[in-house]
Amino acid sequence: MKFVVTSDWHIKKENPEYRVDNYLETALKKVQFIIDHANKNDARVLIAGDIFDSPRIGFYVLNRLMEILRTANEPPIVCYGNHDTTFHSADLTKTPYHNLLVSGTVIEGADLGDVVIHPVGWECTDVSPVENEVNILLGHVPTFESTVPFWSENGKTPTTLKRAFPGFDYYIVGDIHIPFVKKNVINPGSLLRSGIDQYDYEPRIYELCTDEGTINEVKIPIEPAASVFDTPKKTMSDTRDVKALNEFISTLQSDQKEKPNFKNTLSSVVTQSEAPEPVVEIISDILEEVYGR
């Protein structure tokens, strides 16, 4: 059987910072590309979670997405991600993800005869392969290509993923937005360039053919990064960040008989440098740790 593998769409109406295009329309255009590609190749779409960026999206966004998904020859097969849920709860009855399920627009897992798709939602662990079938784990499980960074409490590598969920023929995982394929483990990565850190990122899907045992990468058409990101705005933001931190360092290094007053120092830095909120939080945390309130 043929499958088109994708994950982490993070559909929403609002534009991320630095994006200057219509982000929702860009996202829906990519979804339509995926559905059209699957239909053309007689393939089934598999989505490894985080269809939505939040469970609080409006009906307009939900309905637009449903219209596109319903053009698929067969309903896409899905699992839920942490962004699809309310407070990471397995109770999905108050989410737009649930609307997709109950309307039949998508289905959660499937027995397709020779191939069984096993959905593994966020933090789910109860799943086992079926004997004498091709078993595909479709899960929102944070998986890194080589090493797990220190900040990921539940992160896995392909090796530890297979230890946690043994016996599957293929593993399709979402959550980590950096794509990779390692033998029978596929992490499709994110659908969109949602942040300036993804300026050079190229969204993709993967074609999986279980009959031939092949996995092929297909790049999704995108506009040049310079046309969808406001890079001068980013440059100005970086300049303000550096200025704020330099003001902070200068304050701490100045000759003072007494330790700096927390509130006065923070207020001075913010006023003189026009520091953005993230930098203010960093400086505030450092001052609390070093001097206390």
PDB file of N, CA, C and O in Angstrom, residues 32-71:
ATOM      1  N   GLN A  32      -3.756  21.342   0.741  1.00  0.00           N
ATOM      2  CA  GLN A  32      -4.345  20.937  -0.537  1.00  0.00           C
ATOM      3  C   GLN A  32      -3.325  20.224  -1.411  1.00  0.00           C
ATOM      4  O   GLN A  32      -3.657  19.247  -2.101  1.00  0.00           O
ATOM      5  N   PHE A  33      -2.074  20.684  -1.389  1.00  0.00           N
ATOM      6  CA  PHE A  33      -1.019  20.006  -2.143  1.00  0.00           C
ATOM      7  C   PHE A  33      -0.861  18.561  -1.669  1.00  0.00           C
ATOM      8  O   PHE A  33      -0.720  17.636  -2.481  1.00  0.00           O
ATOM      9  N   ILE A  34      -0.888  18.363  -0.353  1.00  0.00           N
ATOM     10  CA  ILE A  34      -0.734  17.016   0.201  1.00  0.00           C
ATOM     11  C   ILE A  34      -1.880  16.114  -0.234  1.00  0.00           C
ATOM     12  O   ILE A  34      -1.672  14.969  -0.672  1.00  0.00           O
ATOM     13  N   ILE A  35      -3.101  16.614  -0.125  1.00  0.00           N
ATOM     14  CA  ILE A  35      -4.270  15.810  -0.512  1.00  0.00           C
ATOM     15  C   ILE A  35      -4.236  15.498  -2.004  1.00  0.00           C
ATOM     16  O   ILE A  35      -4.478  14.342  -2.422  1.00  0.00           O
ATOM     17  N   ASP A  36      -3.928  16.491  -2.817  1.00  0.00           N
ATOM     18  CA  ASP A  36      -3.871  16.274  -4.270  1.00  0.00           C
ATOM     19  C   ASP A  36      -2.780  15.261  -4.631  1.00  0.00           C
ATOM     20  O   ASP A  36      -2.976  14.407  -5.507  1.00  0.00           O
ATOM     21  N   HIS A  37      -1.639  15.364  -3.962  1.00  0.00           N
ATOM     22  CA  HIS A  37      -0.541  14.436  -4.233  1.00  0.00           C
ATOM     23  C   HIS A  37      -0.937  13.007  -3.874  1.00  0.00           C
ATOM     24  O   HIS A  37      -0.635  12.063  -4.618  1.00  0.00           O
ATOM     25  N   ALA A  38      -1.614  12.845  -2.743  1.00  0.00           N
ATOM     26  CA  ALA A  38      -2.062  11.515  -2.331  1.00  0.00           C
ATOM     27  C   ALA A  38      -3.091  10.964  -3.314  1.00  0.00           C
ATOM     28  O   ALA A  38      -3.021   9.787  -3.718  1.00  0.00           O
ATOM     29  N   ASN A  39      -4.051  11.795  -3.710  1.00  0.00           N
ATOM     30  CA  ASN A  39      -5.074  11.343  -4.660  1.00  0.00           C
ATOM     31  C   ASN A  39      -4.454  10.918  -5.990  1.00  0.00           C
ATOM     32  O   ASN A  39      -4.826   9.893  -6.574  1.00  0.00           O
ATOM     33  N   LYS A  40      -3.507  11.710  -6.457  1.00  0.00           N
ATOM     34  CA  LYS A  40      -2.863  11.424  -7.735  1.00  0.00           C
ATOM     35  C   LYS A  40      -2.106  10.102  -7.715  1.00  0.00           C
ATOM     36  O   LYS A  40      -2.028   9.389  -8.722  1.00  0.00           O
ATOM     37  N   ASN A  41      -1.540   9.761  -6.551  1.00  0.00           N
ATOM     38  CA  ASN A  41      -0.717   8.563  -6.437  1.00  0.00           C
ATOM     39  C   ASN A  41      -1.436   7.400  -5.756  1.00  0.00           C
ATOM     40  O   ASN A  41      -0.796   6.416  -5.369  1.00  0.00           O
ATOM     41  N   ASP A  42      -2.765   7.542  -5.609  1.00  0.00           N
ATOM     42  CA  ASP A  42      -3.569   6.482  -5.001  1.00  0.00           C
ATOM     43  C   ASP A  42      -2.993   6.082  -3.645  1.00  0.00           C
ATOM     44  O   ASP A  42      -2.800   4.900  -3.342  1.00  0.00           O
ATOM     45  N   ALA A  43      -2.704   7.096  -2.831  1.00  0.00           N
ATOM     46  CA  ALA A  43      -2.079   6.877  -1.526  1.00  0.00           C
ATOM     47  C   ALA A  43      -2.991   7.400  -0.418  1.00  0.00           C
ATOM     48  O   ALA A  43      -3.850   8.257  -0.641  1.00  0.00           O
ATOM     49  N   ARG A  44      -2.785   6.896   0.765  1.00  0.00           N
ATOM     50  CA  ARG A  44      -3.549   7.304   1.940  1.00  0.00           C
ATOM     51  C   ARG A  44      -2.709   8.277   2.764  1.00  0.00           C
ATOM     52  O   ARG A  44      -1.497   8.059   2.970  1.00  0.00           O
ATOM     53  N   VAL A  45      -3.301   9.346   3.242  1.00  0.00           N
ATOM     54  CA  VAL A  45      -2.582  10.346   4.033  1.00  0.00           C
ATOM     55  C   VAL A  45      -2.526   9.911   5.492  1.00  0.00           C
ATOM     56  O   VAL A  45      -3.549   9.540   6.084  1.00  0.00           O
ATOM     57  N   LEU A  46      -1.329   9.963   6.076  1.00  0.00           N
ATOM     58  CA  LEU A  46      -1.119   9.692   7.496  1.00  0.00           C
ATOM     59  C   LEU A  46      -0.603  10.966   8.159  1.00  0.00           C
ATOM     60  O   LEU A  46       0.394  11.536   7.719  1.00  0.00           O
ATOM     61  N   ILE A  47      -1.278  11.407   9.232  1.00  0.00           N
ATOM     62  CA  ILE A  47      -0.917  12.653   9.915  1.00  0.00           C
ATOM     63  C   ILE A  47      -0.550  12.331  11.359  1.00  0.00           C
ATOM     64  O   ILE A  47      -1.388  11.874  12.138  1.00  0.00           O
ATOM     65  N   ALA A  48       0.705  12.598  11.720  1.00  0.00           N
ATOM     66  CA  ALA A  48       1.206  12.214  13.049  1.00  0.00           C
ATOM     67  C   ALA A  48       1.039  13.319  14.084  1.00  0.00           C
ATOM     68  O   ALA A  48       1.974  13.670  14.809  1.00  0.00           O
ATOM     69  N   GLY A  49      -0.153  13.875  14.178  1.00  0.00           N
ATOM     70  CA  GLY A  49      -0.480  14.767  15.279  1.00  0.00           C
ATOM     71  C   GLY A  49      -0.208  16.242  15.050  1.00  0.00           C
ATOM     72  O   GLY A  49       0.453  16.646  14.096  1.00  0.00           O
ATOM     73  N   ASP A  50      -0.775  17.061  15.953  1.00  0.00           N
ATOM     74  CA  ASP A  50      -0.699  18.521  15.906  1.00  0.00           C
ATOM     75  C   ASP A  50      -1.213  19.066  14.578  1.00  0.00           C
ATOM     76  O   ASP A  50      -0.542  19.843  13.896  1.00  0.00           O
ATOM     77  N   ILE A  51      -2.423  18.650  14.242  1.00  0.00           N
ATOM     78  CA  ILE A  51      -3.092  19.226  13.081  1.00  0.00           C
ATOM     79  C   ILE A  51      -3.348  20.707  13.335  1.00  0.00           C
ATOM     80  O   ILE A  51      -3.150  21.550  12.457  1.00  0.00           O
ATOM     81  N   PHE A  52      -3.766  21.011  14.562  1.00  0.00           N
ATOM     82  CA  PHE A  52      -4.052  22.393  14.943  1.00  0.00           C
ATOM     83  C   PHE A  52      -2.969  22.927  15.872  1.00  0.00           C
ATOM     84  O   PHE A  52      -2.309  22.172  16.571  1.00  0.00           O
ATOM     85  N   ASP A  53      -2.817  24.233  15.862  1.00  0.00           N
ATOM     86  CA  ASP A  53      -1.853  24.853  16.773  1.00  0.00           C
ATOM     87  C   ASP A  53      -2.437  25.013  18.167  1.00  0.00           C
ATOM     88  O   ASP A  53      -1.705  25.132  19.142  1.00  0.00           O
ATOM     89  N   SER A  54      -3.765  24.987  18.249  1.00  0.00           N
ATOM     90  CA  SER A  54      -4.455  25.172  19.525  1.00  0.00           C
ATOM     91  C   SER A  54      -5.859  24.598  19.408  1.00  0.00           C
ATOM     92  O   SER A  54      -6.436  24.585  18.311  1.00  0.00           O
ATOM     93  N   PRO A  55      -6.441  24.126  20.514  1.00  0.00           N
ATOM     94  CA  PRO A  55      -7.833  23.659  20.465  1.00  0.00           C
ATOM     95  C   PRO A  55      -8.836  24.803  20.439  1.00  0.00           C
ATOM     96  O   PRO A  55     -10.044  24.563  20.402  1.00  0.00           O
ATOM     97  N   ARG A  56      -8.355  26.043  20.418  1.00  0.00           N
ATOM     98  CA  ARG A  56      -9.253  27.198  20.493  1.00  0.00           C
ATOM     99  C   ARG A  56      -9.420  27.917  19.148  1.00  0.00           C
ATOM    100  O   ARG A  56      -9.775  29.082  19.105  1.00  0.00           O
ATOM    101  N   ILE A  57      -9.169  27.222  18.059  1.00  0.00           N
ATOM    102  CA  ILE A  57      -9.351  27.866  16.759  1.00  0.00           C
ATOM    103  C   ILE A  57     -10.841  28.055  16.466  1.00  0.00           C
ATOM    104  O   ILE A  57     -11.686  27.344  17.003  1.00  0.00           O
ATOM    105  N   GLY A  58     -11.150  28.999  15.603  1.00  0.00           N
ATOM    106  CA  GLY A  58     -12.545  29.302  15.304  1.00  0.00           C
ATOM    107  C   GLY A  58     -13.140  28.395  14.246  1.00  0.00           C
ATOM    108  O   GLY A  58     -12.442  27.624  13.575  1.00  0.00           O
ATOM    109  N   PHE A  59     -14.456  28.496  14.085  1.00  0.00           N
ATOM    110  CA  PHE A  59     -15.162  27.654  13.121  1.00  0.00           C
ATOM    111  C   PHE A  59     -14.729  27.952  11.692  1.00  0.00           C
ATOM    112  O   PHE A  59     -14.742  27.064  10.834  1.00  0.00           O
ATOM    113  N   TYR A  60     -14.368  29.187  11.403  1.00  0.00           N
ATOM    114  CA  TYR A  60     -13.943  29.517  10.047  1.00  0.00           C
ATOM    115  C   TYR A  60     -12.731  28.689   9.644  1.00  0.00           C
ATOM    116  O   TYR A  60     -12.705  28.099   8.558  1.00  0.00           O
ATOM    117  N   VAL A  61     -11.735  28.616  10.521  1.00  0.00           N
ATOM    118  CA  VAL A  61     -10.523  27.848  10.240  1.00  0.00           C
ATOM    119  C   VAL A  61     -10.859  26.366  10.126  1.00  0.00           C
ATOM    120  O   VAL A  61     -10.412  25.677   9.198  1.00  0.00           O
ATOM    121  N   LEU A  62     -11.652  25.859  11.070  1.00  0.00           N
ATOM    122  CA  LEU A  62     -12.035  24.451  11.061  1.00  0.00           C
ATOM    123  C   LEU A  62     -12.770  24.090   9.771  1.00  0.00           C
ATOM    124  O   LEU A  62     -12.458  23.080   9.126  1.00  0.00           O
ATOM    125  N   ASN A  63     -13.732  24.905   9.392  1.00  0.00           N
ATOM    126  CA  ASN A  63     -14.525  24.594   8.206  1.00  0.00           C
ATOM    127  C   ASN A  63     -13.696  24.651   6.929  1.00  0.00           C
ATOM    128  O   ASN A  63     -13.871  23.826   6.021  1.00  0.00           O
ATOM    129  N   ARG A  64     -12.787  25.619   6.839  1.00  0.00           N
ATOM    130  CA  ARG A  64     -11.924  25.707   5.660  1.00  0.00           C
ATOM    131  C   ARG A  64     -11.048  24.456   5.536  1.00  0.00           C
ATOM    132  O   ARG A  64     -10.858  23.902   4.446  1.00  0.00           O
ATOM    133  N   LEU A  65     -10.511  24.017   6.671  1.00  0.00           N
ATOM    134  CA  LEU A  65      -9.668  22.824   6.654  1.00  0.00           C
ATOM    135  C   LEU A  65     -10.484  21.589   6.298  1.00  0.00           C
ATOM    136  O   LEU A  65     -10.040  20.746   5.491  1.00  0.00           O
ATOM    137  N   MET A  66     -11.684  21.471   6.858  1.00  0.00           N
ATOM    138  CA  MET A  66     -12.526  20.311   6.568  1.00  0.00           C
ATOM    139  C   MET A  66     -12.870  20.223   5.090  1.00  0.00           C
ATOM    140  O   MET A  66     -12.896  19.132   4.505  1.00  0.00           O
ATOM    141  N   GLU A  67     -13.130  21.360   4.471  1.00  0.00           N
ATOM    142  CA  GLU A  67     -13.450  21.366   3.042  1.00  0.00           C
ATOM    143  C   GLU A  67     -12.324  20.745   2.219  1.00  0.00           C
ATOM    144  O   GLU A  67     -12.566  20.002   1.260  1.00  0.00           O
ATOM    145  N   ILE A  68     -11.094  21.053   2.590  1.00  0.00           N
ATOM    146  CA  ILE A  68      -9.942  20.521   1.850  1.00  0.00           C
ATOM    147  C   ILE A  68      -9.746  19.040   2.147  1.00  0.00           C
ATOM    148  O   ILE A  68      -9.540  18.225   1.240  1.00  0.00           O
ATOM    149  N   LEU A  69      -9.817  18.669   3.418  1.00  0.00           N
ATOM    150  CA  LEU A  69      -9.604  17.268   3.794  1.00  0.00           C
ATOM    151  C   LEU A  69     -10.643  16.354   3.150  1.00  0.00           C
ATOM    152  O   LEU A  69     -10.356  15.193   2.826  1.00  0.00           O
ATOM    153  N   ARG A  70     -11.843  16.866   2.947  1.00  0.00           N
ATOM    154  CA  ARG A  70     -12.908  16.058   2.350  1.00  0.00           C
ATOM    155  C   ARG A  70     -12.698  15.812   0.852  1.00  0.00           C
ATOM    156  O   ARG A  70     -13.433  15.031   0.247  1.00  0.00           O
ATOM    157  N   THR A  71     -11.700  16.476   0.263  1.00  0.00           N
ATOM    158  CA  THR A  71     -11.390  16.194  -1.141  1.00  0.00           C
ATOM    159  C   THR A  71     -10.475  14.981  -1.279  1.00  0.00           C
ATOM    160  O   THR A  71     -10.179  14.562  -2.402  1.00  0.00           O
TER     161      THR A  71
END
